[in-house]
Amino acid sequence: MSGYLKGFECLVCSEFCPADYEGYLCPACGGNLDAVYDYDEIKKELSVGILKSNANRNMWRYKPLFPIETLSSVPPLEMTMSPLYRYVGLEKDTGLSKVYIKDDTRMPSGSFKDRASSVVMAVAREKKVTTVSCASTGNAGSSWACMGAACGMEVVIFVPASAPRAKIAQLRVYGARIELVDGNYDLAYDLSIADSKKTGSFNRCTGYNPYTREGKKSVSYEIWEDLGYKAPGSVFVPAGDGNIISGVWKGFRDLLALGLIEKMPVLFASQSKRSDAITRMIESAEGDLEKLKVSSVSATTIADSISVDTPRDGYAAARAVIETGGQGVRVADEKIIESIWEIASRIGVFAEPAAATSVAALKEAVKSGIEIPTPAVCLITGNGLKDVDAVL
């Protein structure tokens, strides 16, 4: 583990666990754990000046903020910083002054999930495990299998049989052992956890393994750098199980703790109307964390990557939105598909349905009269080639 990792704190009850804790969830209440770092020591190794002098344009430039001991443990695949594009067409549509998209379609396996998989795989290698597993609607599994192949790991993936063909194809070519589930993501998730408890495999499931958030937070550092070492006004994040938005929140909290930003950006959970558990949680809490409870829905959205009945990192995601003054924004699946076509035809980025939800949500927020601080950034979290049937 990183010398700067002090331990883990439960996001629900604040129970503290030491850095060498081998569990996944809080031993007191079962809540999600959040890594705690020694920021005073990190400040000595990470500053604007140090970053400006670092020619390595990849996520490992932020190594002091990751829970790993050495860069020799990271997968050999290149995790280059993804592009931040100005979206002038969307600015004209909405009247907002500055709108950007963060293009993670070009990650090694084609999705944002590689940020988490690369860090979690590094942790797995330092723990000297040989078998890793997870549940996925496709992207997390593809990413985990990709990193596993690069590191010579045995990978077991539980995936709904209804997942897009391209994503299952990725799992096959990367050599993963695939357990097709006759059910939805939530069932695959439960089966994966049960299997890892039985076999001892290192499980990557989001909202379960605390290290996933530590990889996903890297997107916040990159946005901050690309905006001239300044935080954006707001970030629109596709939300299903909630782990990406909790990661974005964690990244900006790191920067705030290091004195590198003055305030947090406003976070918006971008959801399909057909998979809106996190938005319901936010609305039910009415701004009071004491009222915040994980809720469930029967998800039926075309956006498979965010089609979740019970959000496993929902508490952290909803808390992130509430504490930053954001909202959950629901959009119709038809608007998600429209956004895929618009993003591709206007700026040349082909987004899968879940990824396009961020842009659809920004447009819906403007239409609804919600105040959106700028610059606004929409995360494009997966490549459209993973689900071409959505636009055929």
GROMACS .gro file of C-alpha atoms in nm:
model
  392
    1MET     CA    1   0.000   0.000   0.000
    2SER     CA    2   0.099   0.362  -0.048
    3GLY     CA    3   0.295   0.512   0.237
    4TYR     CA    4   0.045   0.798   0.232
    5LEU     CA    5  -0.263   0.580   0.283
    6LYS     CA    6  -0.362   0.614   0.649
    7GLY     CA    7  -0.663   0.385   0.638
    8PHE     CA    8  -1.031   0.377   0.545
    9GLU     CA    9  -1.330   0.562   0.685
   10CYS     CA   10  -1.690   0.450   0.646
   11LEU     CA   11  -1.890   0.708   0.451
   12VAL     CA   12  -2.202   0.618   0.648
   13CYS     CA   13  -2.100   0.575   1.015
   14SER     CA   14  -1.739   0.711   1.013
   15GLU     CA   15  -1.589   0.384   1.148
   16PHE     CA   16  -1.212   0.386   1.083
   17CYS     CA   17  -1.017   0.086   0.953
   18PRO     CA   18  -0.636   0.064   0.927
   19ALA     CA   19  -0.457   0.071   0.592
   20ASP     CA   20  -0.396  -0.305   0.603
   21TYR     CA   21  -0.767  -0.384   0.649
   22GLU     CA   22  -0.846  -0.683   0.426
   23GLY     CA   23  -1.223  -0.640   0.413
   24TYR     CA   24  -1.424  -0.459   0.150
   25LEU     CA   25  -1.704  -0.292   0.349
   26CYS     CA   26  -1.735  -0.128   0.690
   27PRO     CA   27  -1.716  -0.396   0.963
   28ALA     CA   28  -1.955  -0.193   1.179
   29CYS     CA   29  -2.243  -0.108   0.946
   30GLY     CA   30  -2.162  -0.256   0.605
   31GLY     CA   31  -2.127   0.087   0.446
   32ASN     CA   32  -1.884   0.184   0.171
   33LEU     CA   33  -1.529   0.266   0.279
   34ASP     CA   34  -1.332   0.571   0.166
   35ALA     CA   35  -0.952   0.584   0.156
   36VAL     CA   36  -0.791   0.840   0.390
   37TYR     CA   37  -0.453   0.994   0.305
   38ASP     CA   38  -0.181   1.197   0.476
   39TYR     CA   39  -0.223   1.515   0.274
   40ASP     CA   40   0.052   1.701   0.458
   41GLU     CA   41   0.305   1.448   0.329
   42ILE     CA   42   0.152   1.437  -0.019
   43LYS     CA   43   0.191   1.815  -0.050
   44LYS     CA   44   0.567   1.762  -0.046
   45GLU     CA   45   0.548   1.548  -0.361
   46LEU     CA   46   0.257   1.694  -0.553
   47SER     CA   47   0.217   2.057  -0.655
   48VAL     CA   48   0.138   2.260  -0.965
   49GLY     CA   49   0.508   2.320  -1.020
   50ILE     CA   50   0.593   1.950  -0.995
   51LEU     CA   51   0.312   1.857  -1.234
   52LYS     CA   52   0.418   2.120  -1.488
   53SER     CA   53   0.768   1.973  -1.494
   54ASN     CA   54   0.640   1.615  -1.538
   55ALA     CA   55   0.642   1.519  -1.907
   56ASN     CA   56   0.455   1.193  -1.848
   57ARG     CA   57   0.100   1.268  -1.959
   58ASN     CA   58  -0.065   0.972  -1.790
   59MET     CA   59  -0.263   0.917  -1.473
   60TRP     CA   60   0.040   0.788  -1.282
   61ARG     CA   61   0.170   1.145  -1.257
   62TYR     CA   62  -0.063   1.158  -0.954
   63LYS     CA   63   0.091   0.849  -0.794
   64PRO     CA   64   0.113   0.996  -0.438
   65LEU     CA   65  -0.268   1.007  -0.437
   66PHE     CA   66  -0.312   0.640  -0.523
   67PRO     CA   67  -0.312   0.351  -0.271
   68ILE     CA   68  -0.019   0.171  -0.433
   69GLU     CA   69   0.339   0.125  -0.322
   70THR     CA   70   0.526   0.130  -0.653
   71LEU     CA   71   0.459   0.200  -1.020
   72SER     CA   72   0.608  -0.139  -1.106
   73SER     CA   73   0.279  -0.292  -0.991
   74VAL     CA   74   0.058  -0.102  -1.238
   75PRO     CA   75  -0.062  -0.277  -1.556
   76PRO     CA   76   0.163  -0.216  -1.859
   77LEU     CA   77  -0.118  -0.067  -2.071
   78GLU     CA   78  -0.089   0.306  -2.133
   79MET     CA   79  -0.331   0.515  -1.927
   80THR     CA   80  -0.283   0.840  -2.115
   81MET     CA   81  -0.471   1.147  -1.993
   82SER     CA   82  -0.792   1.162  -2.198
   83PRO     CA   83  -0.884   1.471  -2.403
   84LEU     CA   84  -1.104   1.755  -2.281
   85TYR     CA   85  -1.290   1.902  -2.580
   86ARG     CA   86  -1.474   2.232  -2.601
   87TYR     CA   87  -1.832   2.169  -2.716
   88VAL     CA   88  -1.923   2.495  -2.888
   89GLY     CA   89  -2.240   2.353  -3.043
   90LEU     CA   90  -2.381   2.271  -2.701
   91GLU     CA   91  -2.286   2.617  -2.577
   92LYS     CA   92  -2.498   2.766  -2.857
   93ASP     CA   93  -2.786   2.530  -2.781
   94THR     CA   94  -2.791   2.609  -2.409
   95GLY     CA   95  -2.657   2.963  -2.380
   96LEU     CA   96  -2.389   2.846  -2.137
   97SER     CA   97  -2.052   3.019  -2.166
   98LYS     CA   98  -1.819   2.718  -2.158
   99VAL     CA   99  -1.907   2.351  -2.200
  100TYR     CA  100  -1.660   2.064  -2.236
  101ILE     CA  101  -1.670   1.689  -2.279
  102LYS     CA  102  -1.412   1.459  -2.122
  103ASP     CA  103  -1.352   1.184  -2.377
  104ASP     CA  104  -1.276   0.852  -2.207
  105THR     CA  105  -1.382   0.650  -2.513
  106ARG     CA  106  -1.014   0.610  -2.599
  107MET     CA  107  -0.907   0.426  -2.284
  108PRO     CA  108  -0.742   0.080  -2.334
  109SER     CA  109  -1.070  -0.113  -2.326
  110GLY     CA  110  -1.280   0.179  -2.449
  111SER     CA  111  -1.430   0.303  -2.124
  112PHE     CA  112  -1.383   0.513  -1.813
  113LYS     CA  113  -1.378   0.190  -1.610
  114ASP     CA  114  -1.010   0.144  -1.699
  115ARG     CA  115  -0.927   0.416  -1.446
  116ALA     CA  116  -1.057   0.197  -1.166
  117SER     CA  117  -0.932  -0.131  -1.310
  118SER     CA  118  -0.575  -0.009  -1.346
  119VAL     CA  119  -0.552   0.098  -0.981
  120VAL     CA  120  -0.739  -0.204  -0.843
  121MET     CA  121  -0.523  -0.437  -1.053
  122ALA     CA  122  -0.210  -0.271  -0.913
  123VAL     CA  123  -0.343  -0.331  -0.561
  124ALA     CA  124  -0.419  -0.693  -0.651
  125ARG     CA  125  -0.064  -0.745  -0.774
  126GLU     CA  126   0.080  -0.595  -0.457
  127LYS     CA  127  -0.142  -0.831  -0.258
  128LYS     CA  128   0.001  -1.112  -0.474
  129VAL     CA  129  -0.337  -1.255  -0.566
  130THR     CA  130  -0.369  -1.473  -0.876
  131THR     CA  131  -0.744  -1.470  -0.944
  132VAL     CA  132  -0.965  -1.164  -0.973
  133SER     CA  133  -1.337  -1.126  -1.037
  134CYS     CA  134  -1.628  -0.886  -1.072
  135ALA     CA  135  -1.983  -0.841  -1.195
  136SER     CA  136  -2.059  -0.613  -1.486
  137THR     CA  137  -2.311  -0.508  -1.747
  138GLY     CA  138  -2.011  -0.513  -1.977
  139ASN     CA  139  -1.773  -0.220  -1.937
  140ALA     CA  140  -1.628  -0.298  -1.594
  141GLY     CA  141  -1.590  -0.660  -1.693
  142SER     CA  142  -1.425  -0.576  -2.025
  143SER     CA  143  -1.191  -0.341  -1.847
  144TRP     CA  144  -1.108  -0.592  -1.573
  145ALA     CA  145  -1.047  -0.865  -1.831
  146CYS     CA  146  -0.829  -0.631  -2.036
  147MET     CA  147  -0.609  -0.541  -1.739
  148GLY     CA  148  -0.603  -0.903  -1.626
  149ALA     CA  149  -0.482  -1.018  -1.966
  150ALA     CA  150  -0.204  -0.760  -1.959
  151CYS     CA  151  -0.096  -0.882  -1.614
  152GLY     CA  152  -0.138  -1.257  -1.659
  153MET     CA  153  -0.422  -1.282  -1.408
  154GLU     CA  154  -0.705  -1.534  -1.410
  155VAL     CA  155  -1.023  -1.327  -1.447
  156VAL     CA  156  -1.379  -1.436  -1.370
  157ILE     CA  157  -1.666  -1.214  -1.486
  158PHE     CA  158  -2.035  -1.246  -1.399
  159VAL     CA  159  -2.236  -1.070  -1.669
  160PRO     CA  160  -2.606  -1.063  -1.767
  161ALA     CA  161  -2.669  -1.271  -2.079
  162SER     CA  162  -2.854  -0.966  -2.215
  163ALA     CA  163  -2.539  -0.748  -2.218
  164PRO     CA  164  -2.445  -0.596  -2.557
  165ARG     CA  165  -2.274  -0.850  -2.784
  166ALA     CA  166  -1.967  -0.631  -2.835
  167LYS     CA  167  -1.902  -0.622  -2.461
  168ILE     CA  168  -1.932  -0.998  -2.425
  169ALA     CA  169  -1.701  -1.032  -2.726
  170GLN     CA  170  -1.443  -0.821  -2.545
  171LEU     CA  171  -1.461  -1.051  -2.244
  172ARG     CA  172  -1.405  -1.353  -2.467
  173VAL     CA  173  -1.107  -1.219  -2.661
  174TYR     CA  174  -0.935  -1.103  -2.342
  175GLY     CA  175  -0.955  -1.461  -2.216
  176ALA     CA  176  -1.183  -1.410  -1.915
  177ARG     CA  177  -1.389  -1.692  -1.771
  178ILE     CA  178  -1.742  -1.574  -1.836
  179GLU     CA  179  -2.035  -1.664  -1.613
  180LEU     CA  180  -2.346  -1.563  -1.809
  181VAL     CA  181  -2.631  -1.478  -1.573
  182ASP     CA  182  -2.996  -1.529  -1.662
  183GLY     CA  183  -3.097  -1.207  -1.492
  184ASN     CA  184  -2.996  -0.844  -1.447
  185TYR     CA  185  -2.683  -0.670  -1.321
  186ASP     CA  186  -2.798  -0.682  -0.960
  187LEU     CA  187  -2.822  -1.061  -0.970
  188ALA     CA  188  -2.482  -1.086  -1.140
  189TYR     CA  189  -2.342  -0.862  -0.866
  190ASP     CA  190  -2.475  -1.081  -0.585
  191LEU     CA  191  -2.347  -1.398  -0.753
  192SER     CA  192  -2.004  -1.242  -0.800
  193ILE     CA  193  -1.975  -1.144  -0.434
  194ALA     CA  194  -2.085  -1.491  -0.323
  195ASP     CA  195  -1.831  -1.652  -0.556
  196SER     CA  196  -1.541  -1.438  -0.434
  197LYS     CA  197  -1.627  -1.517  -0.072
  198LYS     CA  198  -1.622  -1.885  -0.159
  199THR     CA  199  -1.308  -1.890  -0.376
  200GLY     CA  200  -1.106  -1.604  -0.227
  201SER     CA  201  -1.073  -1.418  -0.557
  202PHE     CA  202  -1.001  -1.044  -0.535
  203ASN     CA  203  -1.330  -0.877  -0.627
  204ARG     CA  204  -1.344  -0.550  -0.819
  205CYS     CA  205  -1.720  -0.484  -0.789
  206THR     CA  206  -1.803  -0.116  -0.761
  207GLY     CA  207  -1.970  -0.008  -0.441
  208TYR     CA  208  -1.788  -0.299  -0.277
  209ASN     CA  209  -1.414  -0.270  -0.341
  210PRO     CA  210  -1.305   0.071  -0.202
  211TYR     CA  211  -1.011   0.093  -0.442
  212THR     CA  212  -1.237   0.146  -0.746
  213ARG     CA  213  -1.317   0.499  -0.631
  214GLU     CA  214  -0.944   0.566  -0.598
  215GLY     CA  215  -0.893   0.499  -0.968
  216LYS     CA  216  -1.199   0.682  -1.091
  217LYS     CA  217  -1.104   0.999  -0.904
  218SER     CA  218  -0.815   1.052  -1.148
  219VAL     CA  219  -1.055   1.211  -1.397
  220SER     CA  220  -1.099   1.505  -1.158
  221TYR     CA  221  -0.725   1.571  -1.150
  222GLU     CA  222  -0.708   1.573  -1.529
  223ILE     CA  223  -1.003   1.811  -1.565
  224TRP     CA  224  -0.841   2.042  -1.310
  225GLU     CA  225  -0.512   2.042  -1.500
  226ASP     CA  226  -0.670   2.093  -1.842
  227LEU     CA  227  -0.872   2.389  -1.714
  228GLY     CA  228  -0.553   2.565  -1.611
  229TYR     CA  229  -0.529   2.417  -1.260
  230LYS     CA  230  -0.880   2.534  -1.176
  231ALA     CA  231  -1.192   2.342  -1.079
  232PRO     CA  232  -1.486   2.346  -1.320
  233GLY     CA  233  -1.811   2.504  -1.213
  234SER     CA  234  -2.004   2.181  -1.258
  235VAL     CA  235  -1.967   1.822  -1.376
  236PHE     CA  236  -2.239   1.605  -1.529
  237VAL     CA  237  -2.176   1.239  -1.452
  238PRO     CA  238  -2.359   0.930  -1.585
  239ALA     CA  239  -2.489   0.751  -1.276
  240GLY     CA  240  -2.599   0.391  -1.226
  241ASP     CA  241  -2.443   0.230  -0.921
  242GLY     CA  242  -2.295   0.571  -0.832
  243ASN     CA  243  -1.926   0.484  -0.820
  244ILE     CA  244  -1.815   0.722  -1.094
  245ILE     CA  245  -1.977   1.025  -0.935
  246SER     CA  246  -1.840   0.928  -0.593
  247GLY     CA  247  -1.498   0.903  -0.759
  248VAL     CA  248  -1.530   1.247  -0.918
  249TRP     CA  249  -1.628   1.381  -0.576
  250LYS     CA  250  -1.329   1.212  -0.412
  251GLY     CA  251  -1.086   1.355  -0.666
  252PHE     CA  252  -1.197   1.711  -0.610
  253ARG     CA  253  -1.200   1.656  -0.233
  254ASP     CA  254  -0.836   1.550  -0.264
  255LEU     CA  255  -0.754   1.869  -0.453
  256LEU     CA  256  -0.940   2.079  -0.196
  257ALA     CA  257  -0.753   1.911   0.092
  258LEU     CA  258  -0.423   1.984  -0.083
  259GLY     CA  259  -0.515   2.351  -0.123
  260LEU     CA  260  -0.512   2.320  -0.503
  261ILE     CA  261  -0.871   2.438  -0.549
  262GLU     CA  262  -1.076   2.685  -0.349
  263LYS     CA  263  -1.417   2.520  -0.373
  264MET     CA  264  -1.587   2.207  -0.500
  265PRO     CA  265  -1.763   2.194  -0.836
  266VAL     CA  266  -2.137   2.125  -0.840
  267LEU     CA  267  -2.204   1.761  -0.929
  268PHE     CA  268  -2.507   1.644  -1.127
  269ALA     CA  269  -2.611   1.278  -1.134
  270SER     CA  270  -2.720   1.210  -1.492
  271GLN     CA  271  -2.975   0.928  -1.504
  272SER     CA  272  -3.227   0.765  -1.732
  273LYS     CA  273  -3.588   0.799  -1.623
  274ARG     CA  274  -3.588   0.420  -1.638
  275SER     CA  275  -3.305   0.382  -1.387
  276ASP     CA  276  -3.325   0.670  -1.141
  277ALA     CA  277  -3.262   0.528  -0.794
  278ILE     CA  278  -2.993   0.782  -0.703
  279THR     CA  279  -3.208   1.076  -0.809
  280ARG     CA  280  -3.490   0.942  -0.593
  281MET     CA  281  -3.251   0.915  -0.300
  282ILE     CA  282  -3.140   1.276  -0.345
  283GLU     CA  283  -3.496   1.404  -0.366
  284SER     CA  284  -3.616   1.202  -0.067
  285ALA     CA  285  -3.332   1.327   0.153
  286GLU     CA  286  -3.433   1.691   0.093
  287GLY     CA  287  -3.077   1.803   0.161
  288ASP     CA  288  -3.053   1.619   0.494
  289LEU     CA  289  -2.792   1.341   0.507
  290GLU     CA  290  -2.971   1.194   0.808
  291LYS     CA  291  -3.262   1.112   0.575
  292LEU     CA  292  -3.042   0.962   0.306
  293LYS     CA  293  -3.130   0.598   0.243
  294VAL     CA  294  -3.042   0.368  -0.046
  295SER     CA  295  -3.348   0.302  -0.262
  296SER     CA  296  -3.420   0.055  -0.540
  297VAL     CA  297  -3.605   0.067  -0.872
  298SER     CA  298  -3.679  -0.178  -1.153
  299ALA     CA  299  -3.434  -0.053  -1.416
  300THR     CA  300  -3.525  -0.095  -1.784
  301THR     CA  301  -3.314   0.166  -1.963
  302ILE     CA  302  -3.141   0.112  -2.296
  303ALA     CA  303  -2.829   0.260  -2.133
  304ASP     CA  304  -2.703  -0.075  -2.003
  305SER     CA  305  -2.398   0.067  -1.824
  306ILE     CA  306  -2.621   0.265  -1.588
  307SER     CA  307  -2.910   0.017  -1.570
  308VAL     CA  308  -2.911  -0.062  -1.199
  309ASP     CA  309  -3.191  -0.157  -0.961
  310THR     CA  310  -3.001  -0.095  -0.635
  311PRO     CA  311  -2.705   0.147  -0.654
  312ARG     CA  312  -2.426  -0.016  -0.453
  313ASP     CA  313  -2.238   0.312  -0.412
  314GLY     CA  314  -2.560   0.510  -0.400
  315TYR     CA  315  -2.507   0.660  -0.056
  316ALA     CA  316  -2.173   0.815  -0.151
  317ALA     CA  317  -2.309   0.930  -0.488
  318ALA     CA  318  -2.615   1.098  -0.340
  319ARG     CA  319  -2.407   1.251  -0.063
  320ALA     CA  320  -2.166   1.390  -0.324
  321VAL     CA  321  -2.450   1.558  -0.511
  322ILE     CA  322  -2.614   1.694  -0.197
  323GLU     CA  323  -2.293   1.829  -0.043
  324THR     CA  324  -2.189   2.008  -0.364
  325GLY     CA  325  -2.530   2.164  -0.419
  326GLY     CA  326  -2.615   1.958  -0.725
  327GLN     CA  327  -2.917   1.760  -0.833
  328GLY     CA  328  -3.017   1.435  -0.996
  329VAL     CA  329  -3.136   1.489  -1.353
  330ARG     CA  330  -3.361   1.237  -1.529
  331VAL     CA  331  -3.376   1.206  -1.908
  332ALA     CA  332  -3.582   0.992  -2.142
  333ASP     CA  333  -3.405   0.714  -2.330
  334GLU     CA  334  -3.508   0.883  -2.654
  335LYS     CA  335  -3.311   1.194  -2.553
  336ILE     CA  336  -3.009   0.979  -2.471
  337ILE     CA  337  -3.012   0.833  -2.823
  338GLU     CA  338  -3.052   1.181  -2.973
  339SER     CA  339  -2.745   1.294  -2.780
  340ILE     CA  340  -2.538   1.005  -2.920
  341TRP     CA  341  -2.606   1.128  -3.273
  342GLU     CA  342  -2.547   1.493  -3.183
  343ILE     CA  343  -2.214   1.435  -3.006
  344ALA     CA  344  -2.084   1.215  -3.287
  345SER     CA  345  -2.193   1.439  -3.575
  346ARG     CA  346  -2.082   1.765  -3.414
  347ILE     CA  347  -1.748   1.685  -3.250
  348GLY     CA  348  -1.656   1.339  -3.374
  349VAL     CA  349  -1.689   1.141  -3.050
  350PHE     CA  350  -1.903   0.825  -3.059
  351ALA     CA  351  -2.055   0.773  -2.714
  352GLU     CA  352  -2.241   0.468  -2.589
  353PRO     CA  353  -2.589   0.535  -2.441
  354ALA     CA  354  -2.477   0.569  -2.077
  355ALA     CA  355  -2.200   0.808  -2.178
  356ALA     CA  356  -2.434   1.031  -2.378
  357THR     CA  357  -2.661   1.062  -2.074
  358SER     CA  358  -2.438   1.336  -1.933
  359VAL     CA  359  -2.498   1.561  -2.233
  360ALA     CA  360  -2.870   1.481  -2.241
  361ALA     CA  361  -2.890   1.567  -1.870
  362LEU     CA  362  -2.716   1.901  -1.916
  363LYS     CA  363  -2.967   1.995  -2.185
  364GLU     CA  364  -3.256   1.882  -1.965
  365ALA     CA  365  -3.120   2.081  -1.670
  366VAL     CA  366  -3.104   2.398  -1.881
  367LYS     CA  367  -3.457   2.335  -2.010
  368SER     CA  368  -3.579   2.294  -1.651
  369GLY     CA  369  -3.425   2.625  -1.543
  370ILE     CA  370  -3.161   2.471  -1.317
  371GLU     CA  371  -2.860   2.695  -1.259
  372ILE     CA  372  -2.546   2.541  -1.406
  373PRO     CA  373  -2.212   2.691  -1.297
  374THR     CA  374  -1.955   2.709  -1.575
  375PRO     CA  375  -1.726   2.580  -1.704
  376ALA     CA  376  -1.949   2.272  -1.723
  377VAL     CA  377  -1.794   1.934  -1.803
  378CYS     CA  378  -1.983   1.629  -1.931
  379LEU     CA  379  -1.813   1.293  -1.884
  380ILE     CA  380  -1.821   1.065  -2.189
  381THR     CA  381  -1.756   0.734  -2.022
  382GLY     CA  382  -1.776   0.466  -2.292
  383ASN     CA  383  -1.721   0.409  -2.664
  384GLY     CA  384  -2.027   0.376  -2.885
  385LEU     CA  385  -1.872   0.079  -3.065
  386LYS     CA  386  -1.951  -0.121  -2.750
  387ASP     CA  387  -2.325  -0.095  -2.822
  388VAL     CA  388  -2.386  -0.016  -3.190
  389ASP     CA  389  -2.733  -0.173  -3.180
  390ALA     CA  390  -2.850   0.133  -2.985
  391VAL     CA  391  -2.822   0.350  -3.297
  392LEU     CA  392  -2.903   0.099  -3.571
   0.00000   0.00000   0.00000
